[in-house]
mmCIF file of C-alpha atoms in Angstrom:
data_model
loop_
_atom_site.group_PDB
_atom_site.id
_atom_site.type_symbol
_atom_site.label_atom_id
_atom_site.label_comp_id
_atom_site.label_asym_id
_atom_site.label_seq_id
_atom_site.Cartn_x
_atom_site.Cartn_y
_atom_site.Cartn_z
ATOM 1 C CA LYS A 1 0.000 0.000 0.000
ATOM 2 C CA MET A 2 1.645 3.193 -1.193
ATOM 3 C CA ALA A 3 -0.694 5.694 0.472
ATOM 4 C CA LYS A 4 -3.031 6.309 3.371
ATOM 5 C CA ILE A 5 -6.502 7.729 2.857
ATOM 6 C CA GLY A 6 -8.648 9.726 5.238
ATOM 7 C CA ILE A 7 -10.973 11.105 6.522
ATOM 8 C CA ASP A 8 -14.632 10.702 5.472
ATOM 9 C CA ARG A 9 -17.212 13.502 5.551
ATOM 10 C CA HIS A 10 -18.728 12.317 8.852
ATOM 11 C CA GLN A 11 -15.339 12.400 10.584
ATOM 12 C CA PHE A 12 -14.707 15.794 9.022
ATOM 13 C CA HIS A 13 -17.840 17.338 10.526
ATOM 14 C CA ASP A 14 -17.252 15.585 13.853
ATOM 15 C CA ASN A 15 -13.791 17.116 14.163
ATOM 16 C CA PHE A 16 -13.773 20.444 12.318
ATOM 17 C CA VAL A 17 -15.922 23.541 12.026
ATOM 18 C CA ILE A 18 -15.854 26.282 9.390
ATOM 19 C CA ALA A 19 -14.220 29.395 10.837
ATOM 20 C CA ASN A 20 -13.238 32.922 9.928
ATOM 21 C CA GLU A 21 -9.767 33.075 8.395
ATOM 22 C CA LYS A 22 -8.671 35.470 11.168
ATOM 23 C CA THR A 23 -9.506 32.920 13.864
ATOM 24 C CA PRO A 24 -6.265 31.629 15.458
ATOM 25 C CA GLY A 25 -5.448 27.984 14.784
ATOM 26 C CA THR A 26 -7.434 27.495 11.586
ATOM 27 C CA LYS A 27 -6.372 25.097 8.839
ATOM 28 C CA ALA A 28 -6.839 25.103 5.067
ATOM 29 C CA SER A 29 -9.795 23.295 3.508
ATOM 30 C CA LEU A 30 -11.361 22.606 0.140
ATOM 31 C CA TYR A 31 -14.996 22.831 1.149
ATOM 32 C CA GLY A 32 -18.298 22.272 -0.611
ATOM 33 C CA GLY A 33 -19.404 20.265 -3.617
ATOM 34 C CA GLY A 34 -19.875 22.964 -6.231
ATOM 35 C CA GLU A 35 -18.696 22.426 -9.784
ATOM 36 C CA GLU A 36 -16.078 25.138 -9.311
ATOM 37 C CA VAL A 37 -13.968 22.727 -7.199
ATOM 38 C CA ARG A 38 -14.526 19.848 -9.627
ATOM 39 C CA SER A 39 -13.624 21.479 -12.913
ATOM 40 C CA ARG A 40 -9.824 21.899 -12.716
ATOM 41 C CA LEU A 41 -6.911 19.698 -11.788
ATOM 42 C CA LEU A 42 -5.445 22.409 -9.554
ATOM 43 C CA ASN A 43 -7.426 24.082 -6.786
ATOM 44 C CA THR A 44 -6.636 26.539 -4.018
ATOM 45 C CA PRO A 45 -8.185 26.264 -0.539
ATOM 46 C CA ASN A 46 -11.556 28.017 -0.379
ATOM 47 C CA ALA A 47 -12.266 27.846 3.373
ATOM 48 C CA ARG A 48 -10.676 27.747 6.805
ATOM 49 C CA ILE A 49 -11.533 25.090 9.359
ATOM 50 C CA LEU A 50 -10.932 25.009 13.098
ATOM 51 C CA PRO A 51 -10.070 21.721 14.835
ATOM 52 C CA LYS A 52 -12.495 21.022 17.679
ATOM 53 C CA SER A 53 -9.968 19.087 19.778
ATOM 54 C CA GLU A 54 -6.405 17.886 20.092
ATOM 55 C CA LYS A 55 -7.496 14.721 18.299
ATOM 56 C CA ALA A 56 -8.701 16.850 15.381
ATOM 57 C CA LYS A 57 -5.329 18.621 15.242
ATOM 58 C CA ARG A 58 -3.616 15.227 15.046
ATOM 59 C CA LEU A 59 -5.988 14.116 12.276
ATOM 60 C CA PHE A 60 -5.136 17.177 10.217
ATOM 61 C CA LYS A 61 -1.415 16.633 10.704
ATOM 62 C CA GLU A 62 -1.675 12.949 9.791
ATOM 63 C CA PHE A 63 -4.066 13.077 6.842
ATOM 64 C CA SER A 64 -4.050 16.554 5.254
ATOM 65 C CA SER A 65 -2.693 16.419 1.727
ATOM 66 C CA ILE A 66 -2.300 18.143 -1.616
ATOM 67 C CA LEU A 67 -3.846 15.156 -3.442
ATOM 68 C CA LEU A 68 -7.601 14.627 -3.181
ATOM 69 C CA ILE A 69 -10.026 11.999 -4.488
ATOM 70 C CA PRO A 70 -13.856 12.234 -4.412
ATOM 71 C CA ASP A 71 -16.161 10.396 -2.040
ATOM 72 C CA ARG A 72 -18.928 10.563 -4.647
ATOM 73 C CA ILE A 73 -19.368 11.472 -8.282
ATOM 74 C CA TRP A 74 -22.389 13.004 -9.983
ATOM 75 C CA LEU A 75 -21.797 11.838 -13.537
ATOM 76 C CA ASP A 76 -23.506 14.804 -15.165
ATOM 77 C CA THR A 77 -21.830 17.534 -13.089
ATOM 78 C CA THR A 78 -18.349 16.106 -12.471
ATOM 79 C CA HIS A 79 -15.461 17.398 -14.550
ATOM 80 C CA VAL A 80 -12.351 15.836 -12.956
ATOM 81 C CA THR A 81 -11.909 12.608 -10.998
ATOM 82 C CA SER A 82 -9.084 13.789 -8.760
ATOM 83 C CA THR A 83 -7.778 17.195 -7.824
ATOM 84 C CA PHE A 84 -4.602 18.736 -6.465
ATOM 85 C CA THR A 85 -4.298 21.670 -4.068
ATOM 86 C CA SER A 86 -1.694 24.367 -3.660
ATOM 87 C CA GLU A 87 -1.195 23.436 0.012
ATOM 88 C CA PRO A 88 -2.227 20.516 2.261
ATOM 89 C CA VAL A 89 -5.948 20.554 3.060
ATOM 90 C CA MET A 90 -8.772 18.458 4.413
ATOM 91 C CA SER A 91 -12.158 18.389 2.750
ATOM 92 C CA ASN A 92 -15.762 17.452 3.427
ATOM 93 C CA ILE A 93 -16.285 16.098 -0.109
ATOM 94 C CA PHE A 94 -12.886 14.617 -0.945
ATOM 95 C CA TYR A 95 -10.672 12.065 0.751
ATOM 96 C CA SER A 96 -7.121 13.244 1.212
ATOM 97 C CA VAL A 97 -4.407 10.904 -0.103
ATOM 98 C CA LYS A 98 -0.995 10.949 1.531
ATOM 99 C CA LEU A 99 1.704 9.027 -0.307
ATOM 100 C CA LYS A 100 4.079 7.115 1.916
ATOM 101 C CA LYS A 101 7.008 8.142 -0.288
ATOM 102 C CA LYS A 102 6.111 11.790 -0.620
ATOM 103 C CA SER A 103 7.089 13.959 -3.563
ATOM 104 C CA VAL A 104 5.174 16.639 -5.424
ATOM 105 C CA ASN A 105 5.765 14.951 -8.770
ATOM 106 C CA ARG A 106 4.438 11.605 -7.485
ATOM 107 C CA ALA A 107 1.282 13.315 -6.262
ATOM 108 C CA LYS A 108 0.909 15.186 -9.554
ATOM 109 C CA ALA A 109 1.496 11.987 -11.533
ATOM 110 C CA LEU A 110 -1.195 10.091 -9.633
ATOM 111 C CA CYS A 111 -3.675 12.964 -9.931
ATOM 112 C CA LEU A 112 -2.962 13.156 -13.637
ATOM 113 C CA TRP A 113 -3.364 9.407 -14.157
ATOM 114 C CA LEU A 114 -6.670 9.304 -12.256
ATOM 115 C CA ASN A 115 -7.918 11.925 -14.719
ATOM 116 C CA THR A 116 -6.921 9.950 -17.799
ATOM 117 C CA THR A 117 -9.588 7.830 -19.426
ATOM 118 C CA TRP A 118 -7.969 4.691 -17.977
ATOM 119 C CA GLY A 119 -7.950 6.113 -14.477
ATOM 120 C CA MET A 120 -11.551 7.207 -14.780
ATOM 121 C CA LEU A 121 -12.636 3.794 -16.086
ATOM 122 C CA THR A 122 -10.916 2.089 -13.163
ATOM 123 C CA ILE A 123 -12.803 4.330 -10.742
ATOM 124 C CA LEU A 124 -16.160 3.764 -12.437
ATOM 125 C CA ALA A 125 -15.626 0.012 -12.630
ATOM 126 C CA SER A 126 -15.341 -0.201 -8.828
ATOM 127 C CA ARG A 127 -18.213 2.155 -8.129
ATOM 128 C CA GLN A 128 -20.991 1.571 -5.645
ATOM 129 C CA GLU A 129 -24.021 2.811 -7.531
ATOM 130 C CA THR A 130 -26.648 4.447 -5.355
ATOM 131 C CA ARG A 131 -28.699 6.211 -7.990
ATOM 132 C CA GLY A 132 -27.962 6.058 -11.709
ATOM 133 C CA ARG A 133 -26.035 9.296 -12.057
ATOM 134 C CA TRP A 134 -24.756 9.375 -8.477
ATOM 135 C CA ILE A 135 -21.807 7.134 -7.658
ATOM 136 C CA SER A 136 -20.646 6.608 -4.088
ATOM 137 C CA LEU A 137 -16.952 5.866 -3.597
ATOM 138 C CA LYS A 138 -16.254 4.470 -0.157
ATOM 139 C CA MET A 139 -12.778 4.579 1.349
ATOM 140 C CA GLY A 140 -12.595 0.794 1.034
ATOM 141 C CA HIS A 141 -13.172 1.018 -2.726
ATOM 142 C CA TRP A 142 -10.276 3.430 -3.119
ATOM 143 C CA LYS A 143 -7.942 1.294 -1.010
ATOM 144 C CA LEU A 144 -8.553 -1.684 -3.313
ATOM 145 C CA LEU A 145 -8.391 0.294 -6.540
ATOM 146 C CA PRO A 146 -5.539 -0.637 -8.902
ATOM 147 C CA VAL A 147 -3.768 2.612 -9.764
ATOM 148 C CA LEU A 148 -0.583 3.714 -11.471
ATOM 149 C CA ASP A 149 2.378 2.701 -9.289
ATOM 150 C CA VAL A 150 3.996 6.129 -8.997
ATOM 151 C CA ILE A 151 6.481 4.806 -6.438
ATOM 152 C CA SER A 152 8.148 2.611 -9.079
ATOM 153 C CA LEU A 153 8.306 5.231 -11.835
ATOM 154 C CA SER A 154 11.723 6.612 -12.730
ATOM 155 C CA ARG A 155 12.624 10.178 -11.808
ATOM 156 C CA GLU A 156 12.647 11.038 -15.495
ATOM 157 C CA LYS A 157 9.081 9.822 -16.048
ATOM 158 C CA LEU A 158 7.902 11.518 -12.854
ATOM 159 C CA ALA A 159 9.477 14.776 -13.993
ATOM 160 C CA HIS A 160 7.711 14.504 -17.365
ATOM 161 C CA LEU A 161 4.382 13.702 -15.705
ATOM 162 C CA GLY A 162 4.839 16.580 -13.259
ATOM 163 C CA ALA A 163 5.488 18.977 -16.136
ATOM 164 C CA LEU A 164 2.481 17.586 -18.003
ATOM 165 C CA PHE A 165 0.306 18.146 -14.942
ATOM 166 C CA ASP A 166 1.420 21.782 -14.882
ATOM 167 C CA GLU A 167 0.466 22.074 -18.550
ATOM 168 C CA PHE A 168 -3.127 21.025 -17.809
ATOM 169 C CA ALA A 169 -3.406 22.344 -14.222
ATOM 170 C CA ASP A 170 -5.487 25.478 -14.803
ATOM 171 C CA MET A 171 -7.494 24.314 -17.776
ATOM 172 C CA LYS A 172 -11.248 24.077 -17.266
ATOM 173 C CA TRP A 173 -12.599 20.628 -18.094
ATOM 174 C CA ARG A 174 -16.068 20.097 -19.461
ATOM 175 C CA ARG A 175 -18.530 17.823 -17.708
ATOM 176 C CA LEU A 176 -17.614 14.144 -18.087
ATOM 177 C CA PRO A 177 -20.350 13.124 -20.562
ATOM 178 C CA VAL A 178 -19.466 16.018 -22.870
ATOM 179 C CA GLN A 179 -15.766 15.145 -22.835
ATOM 180 C CA PHE A 180 -16.465 11.833 -24.572
ATOM 181 C CA THR A 181 -19.477 12.486 -26.825
ATOM 182 C CA ALA A 182 -18.492 12.149 -30.486
ATOM 183 C CA LYS A 183 -19.570 15.639 -31.565
ATOM 184 C CA THR A 184 -18.111 17.341 -28.521
ATOM 185 C CA ILE A 185 -14.990 15.314 -27.678
ATOM 186 C CA GLN A 186 -12.807 17.700 -25.737
ATOM 187 C CA LYS A 187 -9.497 18.091 -27.560
ATOM 188 C CA GLU A 188 -7.677 18.243 -24.223
ATOM 189 C CA ARG A 189 -9.175 14.859 -23.305
ATOM 190 C CA VAL A 190 -7.433 13.310 -26.301
ATOM 191 C CA ALA A 191 -4.233 15.262 -25.659
ATOM 192 C CA LEU A 192 -4.033 14.276 -21.981
ATOM 193 C CA ASP A 193 -4.615 10.584 -22.655
ATOM 194 C CA LEU A 194 -2.070 10.420 -25.456
ATOM 195 C CA LYS A 195 0.618 12.443 -23.693
ATOM 196 C CA VAL A 196 0.365 10.352 -20.532
ATOM 197 C CA LEU A 197 0.432 7.181 -22.625
ATOM 198 C CA LYS A 198 3.533 8.388 -24.470
ATOM 199 C CA ILE A 199 5.382 8.989 -21.186
ATOM 200 C CA ILE A 200 4.379 5.722 -19.527
ATOM 201 C CA ARG A 201 4.491 3.510 -22.637
ATOM 202 C CA PRO A 202 6.891 5.082 -25.166
ATOM 203 C CA ASP A 203 6.699 1.899 -27.269
ATOM 204 C CA VAL A 204 3.004 2.435 -28.112
ATOM 205 C CA ASN A 205 2.055 3.662 -31.586
ATOM 206 C CA ILE A 206 0.403 6.984 -30.749
ATOM 207 C CA SER A 207 -1.495 7.393 -34.030
ATOM 208 C CA GLU A 208 -3.044 3.932 -33.642
ATOM 209 C CA ALA A 209 -3.852 4.704 -30.023
ATOM 210 C CA GLU A 210 -5.595 7.947 -30.992
ATOM 211 C CA ASP A 211 -7.645 6.163 -33.635
ATOM 212 C CA PHE A 212 -8.738 3.536 -31.077
ATOM 213 C CA LEU A 213 -9.651 6.194 -28.526
ATOM 214 C CA ARG A 214 -11.716 8.281 -30.903
ATOM 215 C CA ARG A 215 -13.422 5.459 -32.813
ATOM 216 C CA GLU A 216 -13.904 2.868 -30.088
ATOM 217 C CA LEU A 217 -13.258 3.716 -26.461
ATOM 218 C CA TYR A 218 -14.729 7.220 -26.215
ATOM 219 C CA THR A 219 -17.871 6.090 -28.048
ATOM 220 C CA ARG A 220 -18.401 3.206 -25.636
ATOM 221 C CA ILE A 221 -17.820 5.456 -22.627
ATOM 222 C CA ALA A 222 -20.276 8.061 -23.916
ATOM 223 C CA ASP A 223 -22.895 5.328 -24.456
ATOM 224 C CA SER A 224 -22.336 3.930 -20.950
ATOM 225 C CA LEU A 225 -22.588 7.356 -19.313
ATOM 226 C CA ARG A 226 -25.848 8.060 -21.127
ATOM 227 C CA SER A 227 -27.212 4.695 -20.018
ATOM 228 C CA TRP A 228 -26.266 5.265 -16.350
ATOM 229 C CA MET A 229 -27.788 8.741 -16.326
ATOM 230 C CA GLY A 230 -31.052 7.511 -17.842
#
């Protein structure tokens, strides 16, 4: 296990309270489920939270992170499947992910991979469906999820992935269904998938890969998303 994940939204509200930024002892948070915090790879904290106890202070120290993954996904209003913050935070709508071998490029690489089509498909395949368009992602699901092994990647590949993350960091992503629909395929969706693939698997024929993505995979994903949303 290359990371620890915590805490859930119930633990968050049990241990922290929203506070004025001038209140002594507050910590950074990415708070609320609006689309504005789900549309870019890079976010900045949008709230301050105050630990209710010494235990809460320890929780923040142990689990706060710059890499976040969602505890639920609304298929028709979600834009990204993982986000990255400018400083360590805790959130009421995201789980924080703390890599055991910490480095900014490893965190960026994992965030980037989770936002590729392959990362997204892995997440959706392990979903716990509550209502068609609403997908619940329990902590246990994430702990069992097969993800890119960023610990084993070479420094060179991590550096390339980190630079690629920076390239896409501030770009606004469309809602998931629109990213994959044939008439509205987001050009950055294709670019991100192919550039990550080129770094991780330099032996792959990129033109063939692009043809497969556009003609086969994206079409199937768009059809599946429409089916789930009803």
